[in-house]
Amino acid sequence: MRYFLGVDGGGTKTQAVLVTEDGELVSERTGGPTNILENGEETFRKNLEDILKPILMKAKGEVISCLGVPAVGEFRNSERIISRIVESTVGLKPTLVVNDVVVGWASGTLGRDGVHIVSGTGAIVYGRHGRKEIRVSGWGSIIGDEGSAYHIGVETLGVVSKQLDGRLERTMLCDFVFERFNFKDHYDFIQWIYDPHSDRRSKIASVAVLTYEMAKKGDKFALEILERASEELACAVITAVKKLELKNPLVSCGGSVLVKNEIVRKKFEEIVKESVNAKVVTARLKPVLGGVILAMKHVSGDIPEAIIGKLEEVNEMI
């Protein structure tokens, strides 16, 4: 029997799903982050091993796989290098190695023409039109990822620092951040941000939830931060649509910022619809099943609607 494995890696967590050729769920596991640039090779190997080895033990035949992880396409020979690392770690040479935004695109468009945007810990846009493909944003936490949870967190903490020293008027945003993280003074604030032993990127990204809560209560600084995030995300999508020359495009969304933050999503949709007349939807399937779709398409082309239906059932189970 032939099996299909999809992997959706990220800066916070990684999920893998194994299904039969009929779309029946065999196994699913979730583990730690697999961004080799942000987390390092040792963490990348360990987390993949913890996730994939138990899953692969359940496959009783050929495994066609699609590994979607951050950093693919971000350094020379990335696909070949990551494929080699995976093979030496878990004993499986991936059939396909793509950036995690590509499996997100497949989960949102089911592998058809359109654009997909992810705004979670990081942010990136990917789109296809026929044989043409494009990627926009996703330059990483140091110089990019505008509109992501991390970027929102950085902007929020920057505002808090200015409120602490008097450059900005103090609002409930500052007090809320201090309360949520149990900061007694600015020393706690600084130590929390710069602690070298913590996962700084994920930690700062978690602040975006607090920004959203304060924006819902009307904090002007929180609202301004989220408005800028919406504009940055919309700009990235509009750029991709125009470069792909898509008319009335399908734009699918994934990631916590665009799926759970209604303020960002509403403004984002308004801008994108007005600019390029896009149909904006939330991804139909979880990104990990986009990996399964790409693995299936690799060997059989178009996927029957019955199989898509089975994957939708799996989507509810994982």
PDB file of C-alpha atoms in Angstrom:
ATOM      1  CA  MET A   1       0.000   0.000   0.000  1.00  0.00           C
ATOM      2  CA  ARG A   2       1.092   3.567  -0.703  1.00  0.00           C
ATOM      3  CA  TYR A   3       1.003   6.219   2.048  1.00  0.00           C
ATOM      4  CA  PHE A   4       1.120   9.998   1.900  1.00  0.00           C
ATOM      5  CA  LEU A   5       2.886  12.092   4.529  1.00  0.00           C
ATOM      6  CA  GLY A   6       2.393  15.816   4.977  1.00  0.00           C
ATOM      7  CA  VAL A   7       4.526  17.938   7.298  1.00  0.00           C
ATOM      8  CA  ASP A   8       3.809  21.546   8.249  1.00  0.00           C
ATOM      9  CA  GLY A   9       6.728  23.067  10.104  1.00  0.00           C
ATOM     10  CA  GLY A  10       6.749  26.456  11.758  1.00  0.00           C
ATOM     11  CA  GLY A  11       8.466  28.800  14.133  1.00  0.00           C
ATOM     12  CA  THR A  12       6.333  27.644  17.069  1.00  0.00           C
ATOM     13  CA  LYS A  13       5.208  24.078  16.318  1.00  0.00           C
ATOM     14  CA  THR A  14       5.298  21.332  13.697  1.00  0.00           C
ATOM     15  CA  GLN A  15       2.527  18.944  12.673  1.00  0.00           C
ATOM     16  CA  ALA A  16       2.731  15.764  10.595  1.00  0.00           C
ATOM     17  CA  VAL A  17      -0.054  13.583   9.194  1.00  0.00           C
ATOM     18  CA  LEU A  18       0.111  10.187   7.495  1.00  0.00           C
ATOM     19  CA  VAL A  19      -2.838   8.992   5.384  1.00  0.00           C
ATOM     20  CA  THR A  20      -3.547   6.074   3.075  1.00  0.00           C
ATOM     21  CA  GLU A  21      -3.998   6.546  -0.677  1.00  0.00           C
ATOM     22  CA  ASP A  22      -7.752   6.604   0.028  1.00  0.00           C
ATOM     23  CA  GLY A  23      -7.334   9.548   2.391  1.00  0.00           C
ATOM     24  CA  GLU A  24      -7.850   7.585   5.615  1.00  0.00           C
ATOM     25  CA  LEU A  25      -5.960   8.867   8.655  1.00  0.00           C
ATOM     26  CA  VAL A  26      -3.176   6.579   9.873  1.00  0.00           C
ATOM     27  CA  SER A  27      -1.304   8.800  12.318  1.00  0.00           C
ATOM     28  CA  GLU A  28      -0.840  12.408  13.424  1.00  0.00           C
ATOM     29  CA  ARG A  29       1.714  14.028  15.697  1.00  0.00           C
ATOM     30  CA  THR A  30       2.533  17.560  16.773  1.00  0.00           C
ATOM     31  CA  GLY A  31       5.833  18.768  18.190  1.00  0.00           C
ATOM     32  CA  GLY A  32       8.242  21.671  18.493  1.00  0.00           C
ATOM     33  CA  PRO A  33       9.462  24.227  15.946  1.00  0.00           C
ATOM     34  CA  THR A  34      11.433  23.347  12.808  1.00  0.00           C
ATOM     35  CA  ASN A  35      12.819  26.623  11.531  1.00  0.00           C
ATOM     36  CA  ILE A  36      16.424  25.656  10.937  1.00  0.00           C
ATOM     37  CA  LEU A  37      17.550  29.289  10.614  1.00  0.00           C
ATOM     38  CA  GLU A  38      15.807  30.510  13.762  1.00  0.00           C
ATOM     39  CA  ASN A  39      16.109  27.386  15.935  1.00  0.00           C
ATOM     40  CA  GLY A  40      19.319  25.766  14.674  1.00  0.00           C
ATOM     41  CA  GLU A  41      20.065  22.346  13.202  1.00  0.00           C
ATOM     42  CA  GLU A  42      20.139  20.476  16.517  1.00  0.00           C
ATOM     43  CA  THR A  43      16.601  21.567  17.443  1.00  0.00           C
ATOM     44  CA  PHE A  44      15.444  20.940  13.866  1.00  0.00           C
ATOM     45  CA  ARG A  45      16.733  17.352  13.972  1.00  0.00           C
ATOM     46  CA  LYS A  46      15.420  16.595  17.453  1.00  0.00           C
ATOM     47  CA  ASN A  47      11.901  17.847  16.800  1.00  0.00           C
ATOM     48  CA  LEU A  48      11.626  16.094  13.434  1.00  0.00           C
ATOM     49  CA  GLU A  49      12.842  12.847  14.970  1.00  0.00           C
ATOM     50  CA  ASP A  50      10.324  13.090  17.836  1.00  0.00           C
ATOM     51  CA  ILE A  51       7.486  13.721  15.386  1.00  0.00           C
ATOM     52  CA  LEU A  52       8.296  11.557  12.369  1.00  0.00           C
ATOM     53  CA  LYS A  53       9.882   8.376  13.708  1.00  0.00           C
ATOM     54  CA  PRO A  54       6.725   7.140  15.509  1.00  0.00           C
ATOM     55  CA  ILE A  55       4.595   8.012  12.459  1.00  0.00           C
ATOM     56  CA  LEU A  56       6.842   6.255   9.951  1.00  0.00           C
ATOM     57  CA  MET A  57       6.746   3.078  12.038  1.00  0.00           C
ATOM     58  CA  LYS A  58       3.035   2.840  11.157  1.00  0.00           C
ATOM     59  CA  ALA A  59       3.604   2.916   7.398  1.00  0.00           C
ATOM     60  CA  LYS A  60       3.587  -0.587   5.897  1.00  0.00           C
ATOM     61  CA  GLY A  61       4.513   0.440   2.369  1.00  0.00           C
ATOM     62  CA  GLU A  62       5.925   3.220   0.192  1.00  0.00           C
ATOM     63  CA  VAL A  63       5.712   6.726   1.686  1.00  0.00           C
ATOM     64  CA  ILE A  64       5.289   9.722  -0.624  1.00  0.00           C
ATOM     65  CA  SER A  65       6.062  12.806   1.432  1.00  0.00           C
ATOM     66  CA  CYS A  66       5.927  16.569   1.280  1.00  0.00           C
ATOM     67  CA  LEU A  67       7.903  18.423   3.918  1.00  0.00           C
ATOM     68  CA  GLY A  68       6.869  22.060   4.308  1.00  0.00           C
ATOM     69  CA  VAL A  69       9.226  23.926   6.626  1.00  0.00           C
ATOM     70  CA  PRO A  70      10.477  27.493   7.092  1.00  0.00           C
ATOM     71  CA  ALA A  71      13.807  28.541   5.537  1.00  0.00           C
ATOM     72  CA  VAL A  72      13.368  26.573   2.301  1.00  0.00           C
ATOM     73  CA  GLY A  73      14.342  28.988  -0.454  1.00  0.00           C
ATOM     74  CA  GLU A  74      16.078  31.276   2.027  1.00  0.00           C
ATOM     75  CA  PHE A  75      19.643  29.994   1.637  1.00  0.00           C
ATOM     76  CA  ARG A  76      21.568  28.333  -1.183  1.00  0.00           C
ATOM     77  CA  ASN A  77      20.776  24.675  -1.870  1.00  0.00           C
ATOM     78  CA  SER A  78      18.241  24.739   0.972  1.00  0.00           C
ATOM     79  CA  GLU A  79      16.058  21.952  -0.449  1.00  0.00           C
ATOM     80  CA  ARG A  80      18.979  19.586  -0.939  1.00  0.00           C
ATOM     81  CA  ILE A  81      20.536  20.370   2.452  1.00  0.00           C
ATOM     82  CA  ILE A  82      17.271  20.004   4.385  1.00  0.00           C
ATOM     83  CA  SER A  83      16.399  16.814   2.492  1.00  0.00           C
ATOM     84  CA  ARG A  84      19.766  15.325   3.450  1.00  0.00           C
ATOM     85  CA  ILE A  85      19.316  16.294   7.111  1.00  0.00           C
ATOM     86  CA  VAL A  86      15.841  14.728   7.205  1.00  0.00           C
ATOM     87  CA  GLU A  87      17.053  11.521   5.558  1.00  0.00           C
ATOM     88  CA  SER A  88      19.961  11.149   7.987  1.00  0.00           C
ATOM     89  CA  THR A  89      17.676  11.880  10.961  1.00  0.00           C
ATOM     90  CA  VAL A  90      14.608   9.716  10.289  1.00  0.00           C
ATOM     91  CA  GLY A  91      15.671   7.477   7.403  1.00  0.00           C
ATOM     92  CA  LEU A  92      13.227   8.939   4.878  1.00  0.00           C
ATOM     93  CA  LYS A  93      14.257  11.027   1.885  1.00  0.00           C
ATOM     94  CA  PRO A  94      11.405  13.523   1.392  1.00  0.00           C
ATOM     95  CA  THR A  95       9.725  13.357  -2.010  1.00  0.00           C
ATOM     96  CA  LEU A  96       9.131  17.105  -1.920  1.00  0.00           C
ATOM     97  CA  VAL A  97      10.754  19.801   0.220  1.00  0.00           C
ATOM     98  CA  VAL A  98       9.000  23.176   0.100  1.00  0.00           C
ATOM     99  CA  ASN A  99       8.627  26.277   2.224  1.00  0.00           C
ATOM    100  CA  ASP A 100       5.834  25.963   4.779  1.00  0.00           C
ATOM    101  CA  VAL A 101       3.857  28.685   2.994  1.00  0.00           C
ATOM    102  CA  VAL A 102       3.518  26.352  -0.018  1.00  0.00           C
ATOM    103  CA  VAL A 103       1.688  23.676   1.982  1.00  0.00           C
ATOM    104  CA  GLY A 104      -0.465  26.482   3.357  1.00  0.00           C
ATOM    105  CA  TRP A 105      -1.221  27.583  -0.202  1.00  0.00           C
ATOM    106  CA  ALA A 106      -2.226  24.035  -1.141  1.00  0.00           C
ATOM    107  CA  SER A 107      -4.505  23.786   1.902  1.00  0.00           C
ATOM    108  CA  GLY A 108      -6.212  27.057   1.016  1.00  0.00           C
ATOM    109  CA  THR A 109      -6.530  26.762  -2.761  1.00  0.00           C
ATOM    110  CA  LEU A 110      -6.459  22.944  -3.003  1.00  0.00           C
ATOM    111  CA  GLY A 111      -3.538  23.361  -5.379  1.00  0.00           C
ATOM    112  CA  ARG A 112      -5.297  25.723  -7.787  1.00  0.00           C
ATOM    113  CA  ASP A 113      -4.415  29.232  -9.012  1.00  0.00           C
ATOM    114  CA  GLY A 114      -4.497  31.783  -6.217  1.00  0.00           C
ATOM    115  CA  VAL A 115      -2.593  33.450  -3.413  1.00  0.00           C
ATOM    116  CA  HIS A 116      -2.113  32.302   0.160  1.00  0.00           C
ATOM    117  CA  ILE A 117      -0.964  34.434   3.065  1.00  0.00           C
ATOM    118  CA  VAL A 118       0.224  33.149   6.419  1.00  0.00           C
ATOM    119  CA  SER A 119       0.507  35.441   9.398  1.00  0.00           C
ATOM    120  CA  GLY A 120       1.386  33.498  12.493  1.00  0.00           C
ATOM    121  CA  THR A 121       4.685  33.782  14.333  1.00  0.00           C
ATOM    122  CA  GLY A 122       6.087  35.019  11.012  1.00  0.00           C
ATOM    123  CA  ALA A 123       4.409  36.270   7.833  1.00  0.00           C
ATOM    124  CA  ILE A 124       4.761  35.287   4.180  1.00  0.00           C
ATOM    125  CA  VAL A 125       2.766  35.241   0.933  1.00  0.00           C
ATOM    126  CA  TYR A 126       2.883  32.619  -1.826  1.00  0.00           C
ATOM    127  CA  GLY A 127       0.924  32.389  -5.047  1.00  0.00           C
ATOM    128  CA  ARG A 128       0.675  30.530  -8.337  1.00  0.00           C
ATOM    129  CA  HIS A 129      -0.872  31.277 -11.713  1.00  0.00           C
ATOM    130  CA  GLY A 130      -0.324  28.445 -14.153  1.00  0.00           C
ATOM    131  CA  ARG A 131       3.414  27.757 -14.200  1.00  0.00           C
ATOM    132  CA  LYS A 132       4.259  31.091 -12.636  1.00  0.00           C
ATOM    133  CA  GLU A 133       4.841  31.278  -8.885  1.00  0.00           C
ATOM    134  CA  ILE A 134       5.830  34.056  -6.535  1.00  0.00           C
ATOM    135  CA  ARG A 135       6.764  34.618  -2.936  1.00  0.00           C
ATOM    136  CA  VAL A 136       6.471  37.956  -1.150  1.00  0.00           C
ATOM    137  CA  SER A 137       7.580  38.950   2.369  1.00  0.00           C
ATOM    138  CA  GLY A 138       8.841  36.297   4.765  1.00  0.00           C
ATOM    139  CA  TRP A 139      12.295  37.820   5.165  1.00  0.00           C
ATOM    140  CA  GLY A 140      12.556  36.682   8.776  1.00  0.00           C
ATOM    141  CA  SER A 141      12.217  38.245  12.184  1.00  0.00           C
ATOM    142  CA  ILE A 142      15.251  40.536  12.015  1.00  0.00           C
ATOM    143  CA  ILE A 143      14.397  42.511   8.871  1.00  0.00           C
ATOM    144  CA  GLY A 144      10.899  41.423   7.866  1.00  0.00           C
ATOM    145  CA  ASP A 145       7.775  39.429   8.765  1.00  0.00           C
ATOM    146  CA  GLU A 146       5.730  42.636   8.845  1.00  0.00           C
ATOM    147  CA  GLY A 147       2.196  42.014  10.050  1.00  0.00           C
ATOM    148  CA  SER A 148       3.138  38.819  11.894  1.00  0.00           C
ATOM    149  CA  ALA A 149       2.481  38.097  15.553  1.00  0.00           C
ATOM    150  CA  TYR A 150       6.190  38.604  16.218  1.00  0.00           C
ATOM    151  CA  HIS A 151       6.204  41.972  14.466  1.00  0.00           C
ATOM    152  CA  ILE A 152       3.067  43.034  16.349  1.00  0.00           C
ATOM    153  CA  GLY A 153       4.750  41.920  19.578  1.00  0.00           C
ATOM    154  CA  VAL A 154       7.901  43.920  18.837  1.00  0.00           C
ATOM    155  CA  GLU A 155       5.873  47.051  18.053  1.00  0.00           C
ATOM    156  CA  THR A 156       3.801  46.582  21.196  1.00  0.00           C
ATOM    157  CA  LEU A 157       6.826  46.181  23.447  1.00  0.00           C
ATOM    158  CA  GLY A 158       8.366  49.235  21.797  1.00  0.00           C
ATOM    159  CA  VAL A 159       5.278  51.274  22.669  1.00  0.00           C
ATOM    160  CA  VAL A 160       5.373  49.939  26.238  1.00  0.00           C
ATOM    161  CA  SER A 161       9.023  50.998  26.579  1.00  0.00           C
ATOM    162  CA  LYS A 162       8.149  54.524  25.424  1.00  0.00           C
ATOM    163  CA  GLN A 163       5.257  54.671  27.856  1.00  0.00           C
ATOM    164  CA  LEU A 164       7.571  53.583  30.658  1.00  0.00           C
ATOM    165  CA  ASP A 165      10.101  56.364  30.081  1.00  0.00           C
ATOM    166  CA  GLY A 166       7.613  59.088  29.198  1.00  0.00           C
ATOM    167  CA  ARG A 167       8.033  59.421  25.431  1.00  0.00           C
ATOM    168  CA  LEU A 168       4.404  58.345  25.033  1.00  0.00           C
ATOM    169  CA  GLU A 169       1.470  58.826  27.331  1.00  0.00           C
ATOM    170  CA  ARG A 170       0.800  55.774  29.481  1.00  0.00           C
ATOM    171  CA  THR A 171      -2.298  53.788  28.550  1.00  0.00           C
ATOM    172  CA  MET A 172      -3.885  50.550  29.691  1.00  0.00           C
ATOM    173  CA  LEU A 173      -1.716  48.687  27.158  1.00  0.00           C
ATOM    174  CA  CYS A 174       1.374  49.135  29.331  1.00  0.00           C
ATOM    175  CA  ASP A 175      -0.407  48.135  32.529  1.00  0.00           C
ATOM    176  CA  PHE A 176      -1.996  45.109  30.848  1.00  0.00           C
ATOM    177  CA  VAL A 177       1.351  43.777  29.595  1.00  0.00           C
ATOM    178  CA  PHE A 178       2.871  44.210  33.070  1.00  0.00           C
ATOM    179  CA  GLU A 179      -0.090  42.475  34.681  1.00  0.00           C
ATOM    180  CA  ARG A 180      -0.154  39.519  32.286  1.00  0.00           C
ATOM    181  CA  PHE A 181       3.557  38.779  32.639  1.00  0.00           C
ATOM    182  CA  ASN A 182       3.766  39.646  36.341  1.00  0.00           C
ATOM    183  CA  PHE A 183       6.360  42.372  35.830  1.00  0.00           C
ATOM    184  CA  LYS A 184       6.998  44.309  39.028  1.00  0.00           C
ATOM    185  CA  ASP A 185       9.192  46.965  37.402  1.00  0.00           C
ATOM    186  CA  HIS A 186      11.157  47.803  34.264  1.00  0.00           C
ATOM    187  CA  TYR A 187      13.935  45.419  35.328  1.00  0.00           C
ATOM    188  CA  ASP A 188      11.549  42.467  34.993  1.00  0.00           C
ATOM    189  CA  PHE A 189      10.407  43.849  31.639  1.00  0.00           C
ATOM    190  CA  ILE A 190      13.954  44.047  30.256  1.00  0.00           C
ATOM    191  CA  GLN A 191      15.011  40.675  31.651  1.00  0.00           C
ATOM    192  CA  TRP A 192      11.982  38.953  30.110  1.00  0.00           C
ATOM    193  CA  ILE A 193      12.691  40.399  26.665  1.00  0.00           C
ATOM    194  CA  TYR A 194      16.427  39.719  26.559  1.00  0.00           C
ATOM    195  CA  ASP A 195      16.619  36.405  28.426  1.00  0.00           C
ATOM    196  CA  PRO A 196      19.159  34.463  26.286  1.00  0.00           C
ATOM    197  CA  HIS A 197      17.869  31.089  27.450  1.00  0.00           C
ATOM    198  CA  SER A 198      14.292  31.553  26.232  1.00  0.00           C
ATOM    199  CA  ASP A 199      12.670  31.139  22.816  1.00  0.00           C
ATOM    200  CA  ARG A 200      12.614  34.885  22.320  1.00  0.00           C
ATOM    201  CA  ARG A 201      10.791  34.851  18.974  1.00  0.00           C
ATOM    202  CA  SER A 202       7.848  32.737  20.150  1.00  0.00           C
ATOM    203  CA  LYS A 203       7.684  34.617  23.434  1.00  0.00           C
ATOM    204  CA  ILE A 204       7.494  38.026  21.793  1.00  0.00           C
ATOM    205  CA  ALA A 205       4.959  36.731  19.260  1.00  0.00           C
ATOM    206  CA  SER A 206       2.685  35.780  22.169  1.00  0.00           C
ATOM    207  CA  VAL A 207       2.358  39.481  23.030  1.00  0.00           C
ATOM    208  CA  ALA A 208       0.198  39.973  19.906  1.00  0.00           C
ATOM    209  CA  VAL A 209      -2.742  38.388  21.734  1.00  0.00           C
ATOM    210  CA  LEU A 210      -2.515  41.093  24.402  1.00  0.00           C
ATOM    211  CA  THR A 211      -2.389  43.793  21.728  1.00  0.00           C
ATOM    212  CA  TYR A 212      -5.609  42.421  20.264  1.00  0.00           C
ATOM    213  CA  GLU A 213      -7.318  42.336  23.663  1.00  0.00           C
ATOM    214  CA  MET A 214      -6.384  45.966  24.313  1.00  0.00           C
ATOM    215  CA  ALA A 215      -7.427  47.041  20.821  1.00  0.00           C
ATOM    216  CA  LYS A 216     -10.880  45.554  21.435  1.00  0.00           C
ATOM    217  CA  LYS A 217     -11.081  47.769  24.518  1.00  0.00           C
ATOM    218  CA  GLY A 218     -10.179  50.833  22.476  1.00  0.00           C
ATOM    219  CA  ASP A 219      -6.519  51.421  23.346  1.00  0.00           C
ATOM    220  CA  LYS A 220      -5.368  53.815  20.631  1.00  0.00           C
ATOM    221  CA  PHE A 221      -1.809  52.511  20.439  1.00  0.00           C
ATOM    222  CA  ALA A 222      -2.946  48.891  20.135  1.00  0.00           C
ATOM    223  CA  LEU A 223      -5.391  49.883  17.389  1.00  0.00           C
ATOM    224  CA  GLU A 224      -2.658  51.729  15.483  1.00  0.00           C
ATOM    225  CA  ILE A 225      -0.334  48.722  15.695  1.00  0.00           C
ATOM    226  CA  LEU A 226      -2.995  46.372  14.333  1.00  0.00           C
ATOM    227  CA  GLU A 227      -3.946  48.789  11.563  1.00  0.00           C
ATOM    228  CA  ARG A 228      -0.325  48.910  10.408  1.00  0.00           C
ATOM    229  CA  ALA A 229      -0.196  45.108  10.515  1.00  0.00           C
ATOM    230  CA  SER A 230      -3.299  44.909   8.303  1.00  0.00           C
ATOM    231  CA  GLU A 231      -1.800  47.336   5.805  1.00  0.00           C
ATOM    232  CA  GLU A 232       1.495  45.440   5.633  1.00  0.00           C
ATOM    233  CA  LEU A 233      -0.242  42.098   5.063  1.00  0.00           C
ATOM    234  CA  ALA A 234      -2.533  43.583   2.416  1.00  0.00           C
ATOM    235  CA  CYS A 235       0.414  45.189   0.635  1.00  0.00           C
ATOM    236  CA  ALA A 236       2.189  41.819   0.387  1.00  0.00           C
ATOM    237  CA  VAL A 237      -0.895  40.099  -1.061  1.00  0.00           C
ATOM    238  CA  ILE A 238      -1.633  42.895  -3.539  1.00  0.00           C
ATOM    239  CA  THR A 239       1.981  42.769  -4.732  1.00  0.00           C
ATOM    240  CA  ALA A 240       1.720  39.011  -5.359  1.00  0.00           C
ATOM    241  CA  VAL A 241      -1.626  39.308  -7.167  1.00  0.00           C
ATOM    242  CA  LYS A 242      -0.345  42.029  -9.487  1.00  0.00           C
ATOM    243  CA  LYS A 243       2.895  40.221 -10.295  1.00  0.00           C
ATOM    244  CA  LEU A 244       0.982  37.022 -11.074  1.00  0.00           C
ATOM    245  CA  GLU A 245      -1.532  39.006 -13.183  1.00  0.00           C
ATOM    246  CA  LEU A 246      -4.464  37.291 -11.479  1.00  0.00           C
ATOM    247  CA  LYS A 247      -7.973  38.606 -12.127  1.00  0.00           C
ATOM    248  CA  ASN A 248     -10.559  38.407  -9.320  1.00  0.00           C
ATOM    249  CA  PRO A 249      -8.124  36.218  -7.371  1.00  0.00           C
ATOM    250  CA  LEU A 250      -8.773  33.720  -4.626  1.00  0.00           C
ATOM    251  CA  VAL A 251      -6.846  34.758  -1.525  1.00  0.00           C
ATOM    252  CA  SER A 252      -6.728  32.204   1.284  1.00  0.00           C
ATOM    253  CA  CYS A 253      -5.573  33.058   4.789  1.00  0.00           C
ATOM    254  CA  GLY A 254      -3.832  31.086   7.494  1.00  0.00           C
ATOM    255  CA  GLY A 255      -2.068  31.744  10.766  1.00  0.00           C
ATOM    256  CA  SER A 256      -3.328  33.054  14.087  1.00  0.00           C
ATOM    257  CA  VAL A 257      -3.234  36.760  13.208  1.00  0.00           C
ATOM    258  CA  LEU A 258      -5.515  36.503  10.170  1.00  0.00           C
ATOM    259  CA  VAL A 259      -7.716  33.705  11.497  1.00  0.00           C
ATOM    260  CA  LYS A 260      -8.234  34.814  15.113  1.00  0.00           C
ATOM    261  CA  ASN A 261      -7.626  38.571  15.129  1.00  0.00           C
ATOM    262  CA  GLU A 262     -10.869  40.051  13.790  1.00  0.00           C
ATOM    263  CA  ILE A 263      -9.543  43.618  13.770  1.00  0.00           C
ATOM    264  CA  VAL A 264      -6.605  42.760  11.514  1.00  0.00           C
ATOM    265  CA  ARG A 265      -8.701  40.462   9.314  1.00  0.00           C
ATOM    266  CA  LYS A 266     -11.480  43.028   8.741  1.00  0.00           C
ATOM    267  CA  LYS A 267      -9.117  45.828   7.700  1.00  0.00           C
ATOM    268  CA  PHE A 268      -7.002  43.430   5.621  1.00  0.00           C
ATOM    269  CA  GLU A 269     -10.057  42.208   3.700  1.00  0.00           C
ATOM    270  CA  GLU A 270     -11.284  45.743   3.065  1.00  0.00           C
ATOM    271  CA  ILE A 271      -7.974  46.787   1.504  1.00  0.00           C
ATOM    272  CA  VAL A 272      -7.481  43.642  -0.593  1.00  0.00           C
ATOM    273  CA  LYS A 273     -11.054  43.546  -1.904  1.00  0.00           C
ATOM    274  CA  GLU A 274     -10.987  47.218  -2.840  1.00  0.00           C
ATOM    275  CA  SER A 275      -7.578  47.005  -4.520  1.00  0.00           C
ATOM    276  CA  VAL A 276      -7.726  43.734  -6.508  1.00  0.00           C
ATOM    277  CA  ASN A 277     -11.338  42.531  -6.120  1.00  0.00           C
ATOM    278  CA  ALA A 278     -10.192  39.398  -4.319  1.00  0.00           C
ATOM    279  CA  LYS A 279     -12.314  36.666  -2.810  1.00  0.00           C
ATOM    280  CA  VAL A 280     -10.825  36.271   0.671  1.00  0.00           C
ATOM    281  CA  VAL A 281     -11.348  32.968   2.479  1.00  0.00           C
ATOM    282  CA  THR A 282      -9.912  31.079   5.428  1.00  0.00           C
ATOM    283  CA  ALA A 283      -7.973  28.009   4.335  1.00  0.00           C
ATOM    284  CA  ARG A 284     -10.314  25.033   3.854  1.00  0.00           C
ATOM    285  CA  LEU A 285      -7.871  22.560   5.398  1.00  0.00           C
ATOM    286  CA  LYS A 286      -5.075  22.712   7.938  1.00  0.00           C
ATOM    287  CA  PRO A 287      -1.686  23.394   6.289  1.00  0.00           C
ATOM    288  CA  VAL A 288      -0.391  19.916   7.091  1.00  0.00           C
ATOM    289  CA  LEU A 289      -3.058  18.501   4.764  1.00  0.00           C
ATOM    290  CA  GLY A 290      -1.809  20.856   2.091  1.00  0.00           C
ATOM    291  CA  GLY A 291       1.375  18.817   2.334  1.00  0.00           C
ATOM    292  CA  VAL A 292      -0.654  15.656   1.793  1.00  0.00           C
ATOM    293  CA  ILE A 293      -2.349  17.244  -1.241  1.00  0.00           C
ATOM    294  CA  LEU A 294       1.001  18.181  -2.793  1.00  0.00           C
ATOM    295  CA  ALA A 295       2.342  14.667  -2.201  1.00  0.00           C
ATOM    296  CA  MET A 296      -0.752  13.181  -3.856  1.00  0.00           C
ATOM    297  CA  LYS A 297      -0.619  15.590  -6.804  1.00  0.00           C
ATOM    298  CA  HIS A 298       3.029  14.695  -7.304  1.00  0.00           C
ATOM    299  CA  VAL A 299       2.114  11.128  -8.246  1.00  0.00           C
ATOM    300  CA  SER A 300      -1.422  11.396  -9.634  1.00  0.00           C
ATOM    301  CA  GLY A 301      -2.106  14.963 -10.784  1.00  0.00           C
ATOM    302  CA  ASP A 302      -5.626  16.093  -9.976  1.00  0.00           C
ATOM    303  CA  ILE A 303      -7.128  14.727  -6.769  1.00  0.00           C
ATOM    304  CA  PRO A 304     -10.691  13.329  -6.907  1.00  0.00           C
ATOM    305  CA  GLU A 305     -13.293  15.270  -4.925  1.00  0.00           C
ATOM    306  CA  ALA A 306     -13.989  12.101  -2.923  1.00  0.00           C
ATOM    307  CA  ILE A 307     -10.416  12.165  -1.600  1.00  0.00           C
ATOM    308  CA  ILE A 308     -10.741  15.869  -0.768  1.00  0.00           C
ATOM    309  CA  GLY A 309     -13.864  14.924   1.179  1.00  0.00           C
ATOM    310  CA  LYS A 310     -11.888  12.319   3.111  1.00  0.00           C
ATOM    311  CA  LEU A 311      -9.203  14.879   3.888  1.00  0.00           C
ATOM    312  CA  GLU A 312     -11.884  17.233   5.194  1.00  0.00           C
ATOM    313  CA  GLU A 313     -12.920  14.460   7.589  1.00  0.00           C
ATOM    314  CA  VAL A 314      -9.292  14.070   8.668  1.00  0.00           C
ATOM    315  CA  ASN A 315      -9.139  17.844   9.123  1.00  0.00           C
ATOM    316  CA  GLU A 316     -11.857  17.593  11.772  1.00  0.00           C
ATOM    317  CA  MET A 317     -10.001  14.799  13.562  1.00  0.00           C
ATOM    318  CA  ILE A 318      -6.578  16.396  13.942  1.00  0.00           C
TER     319      ILE A 318
END
